[in-house]
XYZ file of C-alpha atoms in Angstrom:
340
model
C -57.971 25.391 62.976
C -58.812 23.991 66.409
C -56.330 21.138 66.005
C -53.604 23.593 64.973
C -54.326 25.738 68.025
C -54.165 22.725 70.351
C -50.914 21.418 68.819
C -49.285 24.850 69.035
C -50.652 25.543 72.513
C -52.271 28.822 71.494
C -55.772 30.208 71.129
C -57.915 30.011 68.007
C -57.656 33.786 67.762
C -53.859 33.564 67.573
C -54.027 30.970 64.805
C -56.416 33.200 62.890
C -54.086 36.181 63.264
C -51.091 34.175 62.049
C -52.840 32.652 59.028
C -54.295 36.014 58.017
C -51.023 37.857 58.683
C -52.476 40.315 61.170
C -50.347 42.453 63.459
C -49.678 41.765 67.120
C -48.205 38.222 67.047
C -44.617 37.624 68.149
C -42.275 35.896 65.660
C -41.720 32.834 67.891
C -45.476 32.386 68.213
C -45.873 32.604 64.439
C -43.317 29.843 63.973
C -45.070 27.590 66.522
C -48.384 27.949 64.714
C -46.907 27.409 61.242
C -44.880 24.374 62.369
C -47.993 22.779 63.843
C -50.020 23.561 60.715
C -47.480 21.813 58.457
C -47.130 18.793 60.748
C -50.913 18.333 60.778
C -51.144 18.701 56.995
C -53.135 21.899 57.341
C -50.775 23.653 54.898
C -47.930 22.881 52.522
C -44.320 23.801 53.341
C -44.391 26.401 50.533
C -47.279 28.191 52.231
C -45.396 28.100 55.532
C -42.425 29.749 53.846
C -44.628 32.535 52.485
C -46.274 33.148 55.841
C -42.917 33.092 57.628
C -41.618 35.973 55.532
C -41.996 39.520 56.765
C -45.526 40.582 55.986
C -46.274 43.875 54.253
C -47.494 46.569 56.649
C -51.205 47.276 57.075
C -51.755 50.887 56.009
C -54.750 53.096 56.813
C -55.459 56.453 55.174
C -57.495 58.958 57.209
C -59.042 61.750 55.132
C -61.508 64.526 55.985
C -64.991 63.954 54.616
C -66.971 66.753 53.017
C -67.324 68.411 49.626
C -63.610 68.916 48.873
C -63.320 67.287 45.406
C -59.546 66.745 45.604
C -59.803 64.801 48.863
C -62.684 62.735 47.448
C -60.562 61.983 44.382
C -57.649 60.995 46.623
C -59.944 58.717 48.659
C -61.341 57.084 45.514
C -57.834 56.293 44.316
C -56.819 54.803 47.692
C -59.950 52.643 47.782
C -59.300 51.445 44.226
C -55.867 50.253 45.350
C -57.438 48.540 48.363
C -59.960 46.693 46.188
C -57.555 45.550 43.467
C -54.470 44.658 45.516
C -53.321 41.044 45.752
C -52.837 39.336 49.106
C -49.076 39.954 48.941
C -49.475 43.703 48.327
C -49.537 46.283 51.100
C -53.026 45.955 52.654
C -54.633 49.383 52.387
C -57.822 50.826 53.860
C -59.277 54.322 53.579
C -61.517 56.030 56.132
C -63.225 59.417 55.990
C -63.632 61.258 59.282
C -65.357 64.488 60.291
C -63.608 67.474 58.739
C -61.902 70.079 60.944
C -62.659 67.992 64.071
C -59.477 67.468 66.099
C -61.177 65.144 68.603
C -62.510 62.935 65.808
C -59.069 62.713 64.167
C -57.370 61.910 67.482
C -59.915 59.151 68.174
C -59.482 57.754 64.662
C -55.690 57.611 65.046
C -56.013 55.567 68.241
C -58.755 53.316 66.848
C -57.140 52.530 63.489
C -53.768 51.842 65.126
C -55.261 48.582 66.419
C -55.143 47.195 62.857
C -52.675 49.424 61.054
C -48.896 49.236 61.146
C -48.872 52.628 59.431
C -51.351 55.494 59.214
C -51.313 58.281 56.630
C -53.433 61.258 57.630
C -54.095 64.896 56.808
C -53.090 66.522 60.059
C -54.957 69.108 62.070
C -52.512 71.198 64.084
C -54.171 70.819 67.507
C -53.003 69.563 70.930
C -55.472 66.644 70.840
C -54.050 65.440 67.529
C -50.422 65.966 68.541
C -51.009 64.012 71.772
C -52.703 61.124 69.950
C -49.982 61.053 67.283
C -47.226 60.888 69.912
C -49.077 58.139 71.777
C -49.703 56.017 68.682
C -46.161 56.491 67.362
C -44.664 55.561 70.747
C -46.685 52.318 70.659
C -45.058 51.365 67.344
C -47.454 52.522 64.641
C -45.693 54.529 61.952
C -47.323 57.817 60.964
C -47.051 59.828 57.755
C -48.742 63.191 57.374
C -50.069 63.945 53.894
C -51.098 67.281 52.330
C -50.789 69.066 55.693
C -47.958 68.440 58.153
C -47.852 68.250 61.954
C -44.927 69.808 63.861
C -43.142 68.333 66.839
C -44.484 64.779 66.699
C -42.977 61.334 66.256
C -44.285 60.790 62.750
C -42.111 59.173 60.097
C -42.480 61.638 57.243
C -44.528 64.290 55.470
C -45.689 63.737 51.873
C -47.121 66.708 49.992
C -46.369 70.122 48.577
C -43.989 72.706 49.926
C -47.030 74.740 50.895
C -45.217 78.022 51.466
C -43.765 77.761 47.955
C -47.237 76.932 46.625
C -48.613 80.104 48.211
C -45.819 82.204 46.718
C -46.534 80.646 43.321
C -50.202 81.623 43.645
C -49.237 85.229 44.495
C -46.835 85.393 41.555
C -49.532 84.230 39.138
C -52.253 86.449 40.562
C -50.038 89.538 40.567
C -48.921 88.963 36.975
C -52.444 88.240 35.723
C -54.005 91.342 37.263
C -54.343 94.156 34.716
C -54.145 96.807 37.424
C -51.459 97.772 39.905
C -53.906 98.529 42.725
C -56.968 96.783 44.104
C -58.233 94.359 46.725
C -57.268 90.682 46.917
C -59.066 88.057 49.013
C -58.052 84.671 50.374
C -60.443 81.812 51.115
C -59.230 78.810 53.133
C -60.590 75.663 54.675
C -59.125 76.422 58.093
C -55.871 77.714 59.531
C -55.922 74.610 61.749
C -54.566 72.890 58.674
C -50.914 73.872 58.693
C -50.918 73.609 54.884
C -53.469 76.420 54.612
C -51.615 78.651 57.058
C -48.322 78.078 55.215
C -49.915 78.823 51.835
C -51.321 82.041 53.252
C -47.897 82.989 54.643
C -46.177 82.377 51.311
C -48.851 84.262 49.385
C -48.713 87.320 51.643
C -44.925 87.487 51.632
C -44.539 87.517 47.837
C -47.477 89.857 47.272
C -45.962 92.352 49.715
C -42.556 92.054 48.044
C -43.634 92.289 44.416
C -47.124 93.802 44.278
C -47.491 96.320 47.143
C -50.431 98.012 45.423
C -52.594 94.912 45.819
C -54.293 95.160 49.204
C -55.113 91.871 50.968
C -58.462 92.166 52.736
C -58.077 89.141 54.991
C -58.734 85.423 55.083
C -62.221 83.877 55.035
C -62.544 80.302 56.321
C -65.008 78.319 54.206
C -64.183 74.864 55.642
C -63.777 73.467 52.112
C -67.556 73.679 51.723
C -68.862 74.913 48.364
C -71.880 76.662 49.905
C -69.789 78.506 52.505
C -67.303 79.508 49.818
C -70.183 80.761 47.671
C -71.565 82.933 50.473
C -68.116 84.294 51.368
C -67.483 85.259 47.745
C -70.830 87.032 47.410
C -70.006 89.066 50.527
C -66.497 89.850 49.283
C -67.825 91.108 45.947
C -70.460 93.253 47.619
C -68.143 94.750 50.236
C -65.147 95.312 47.941
C -66.037 96.838 44.557
C -62.307 97.034 43.740
C -61.783 93.257 44.189
C -59.337 92.095 41.511
C -58.227 88.675 42.744
C -59.177 85.628 44.834
C -56.839 82.874 45.994
C -58.603 79.750 47.234
C -56.087 78.258 49.636
C -58.201 75.127 50.176
C -60.768 73.210 48.123
C -64.328 73.400 46.769
C -63.549 76.124 44.248
C -66.890 75.569 42.505
C -68.669 77.680 45.160
C -66.385 80.637 44.428
C -66.781 80.174 40.682
C -70.567 80.114 41.011
C -70.595 83.461 42.835
C -68.261 85.073 40.283
C -70.459 83.925 37.389
C -73.711 85.018 39.029
C -72.355 88.509 39.692
C -70.833 88.806 36.233
C -67.297 89.176 37.661
C -65.666 86.022 36.272
C -63.737 87.987 33.632
C -62.750 90.808 35.975
C -61.455 88.858 39.005
C -58.304 86.726 38.759
C -59.069 83.384 40.408
C -56.311 80.967 41.518
C -56.988 77.708 43.384
C -55.725 74.245 44.235
C -56.310 70.702 42.999
C -57.142 69.600 39.440
C -60.526 67.884 39.729
C -63.707 67.793 37.662
C -64.927 71.121 39.082
C -61.700 73.086 38.663
C -61.237 71.594 35.190
C -64.663 72.946 34.178
C -63.869 76.343 35.726
C -60.605 76.538 33.763
C -62.262 75.605 30.475
C -65.036 78.186 30.837
C -62.531 80.887 31.876
C -63.818 81.475 35.414
C -60.588 80.164 36.907
C -57.185 81.345 35.695
C -54.830 78.729 37.157
C -54.832 75.630 39.352
C -51.881 74.691 41.547
C -51.875 70.925 41.518
C -50.250 67.978 43.252
C -50.510 64.554 41.635
C -52.691 62.310 43.865
C -51.220 59.143 42.327
C -47.722 60.347 43.158
C -48.791 61.259 46.679
C -50.165 57.753 47.282
C -47.145 56.069 45.680
C -44.644 58.060 47.769
C -46.624 57.315 50.931
C -46.811 53.562 50.333
C -43.142 53.503 49.347
C -42.233 55.084 52.684
C -44.320 52.546 54.600
C -42.799 49.650 52.627
C -39.337 50.541 53.909
C -38.070 48.929 57.057
C -38.651 51.117 60.135
C -34.903 50.906 60.774
C -33.952 52.059 57.282
C -32.335 55.472 57.355
C -33.675 58.065 54.931
C -32.120 61.289 53.720
C -35.098 63.491 54.443
C -38.155 63.665 56.651
C -40.066 65.138 53.691
C -41.200 63.716 50.364
C -42.077 66.901 48.509
C -44.273 66.630 45.422
C -43.728 68.737 42.340
C -45.894 71.856 42.153
C -47.906 71.572 38.959
C -49.407 74.748 37.485
C -52.383 74.023 35.248
C -53.962 76.494 32.844
C -56.766 76.095 30.321
C -54.232 75.613 27.533
C -52.216 72.798 29.169
C -54.986 70.688 30.698
C -54.019 67.008 30.771
C -56.426 64.426 29.315
C -59.233 63.494 31.708
C -58.004 59.882 31.692
C -54.910 61.037 33.602
C -56.849 62.659 36.438
């Protein structure tokens, strides 16, 4: 590569970036390197033609780490794509960062923008994150929020559920499944700093108030999508509220809630609605501890996100949002495990 660099009048690092199709090299510089490489016999004209074409964007996914099974499943699927993709596919990487940590997410956005042309991330609604997102977007990196959106930033799109509608769906199911007209209902969330969780709560409360005024909401507990925290919250809710008739898990790690309901012998008496069809919620549905799971297809989420990044930045789109269908899964309509 040294001879190519000398003939093109560029550094070895620039040659390496061109031949490996990395970001940050101007088109005229790419042509100089490729012309020199062909003249020196370093590559065939056909290879030059391939490398001259617009390269697919480098895409990074940033997901919260922790015990949330749906997010782990989503990460596994992204990494599978990264490992099996050919060199002409969209290069994809997946990184897990500290959950519920706005500073860590802001730092990750800035750091990964050095490699990525596009970043998909589950947003935390915090000034640090909004500032980093604006900065990265202004520098040319395209941003897509997934699962949870971020208001008032320069990101390209949001891919995920209509979370307010998802919350209303949960309230409709819980209210219909309850065998009593009066009683206490609890909500467990990861954190209201995730706009998705706040919007689900808003939708849930609005429909419950409209259609089931006898069901008294006793507040939101934040379990940070941790099964052990969710377990402890549920034990406290059962002890403090003997008339508890329903629980809506706005976030993930439903297995902690299910464990508490089973241990206290309340699995049949408390209607339990949650999110994300994973191995744990599937088991809870089959055994009857959970009544319904509101689901979004992780494969569809990834496909919509990559499709958005594959478009030209100048291509006009009809909508800022790519809303996924709200799937409602019960014990009797569980899909085969091979489709999860």
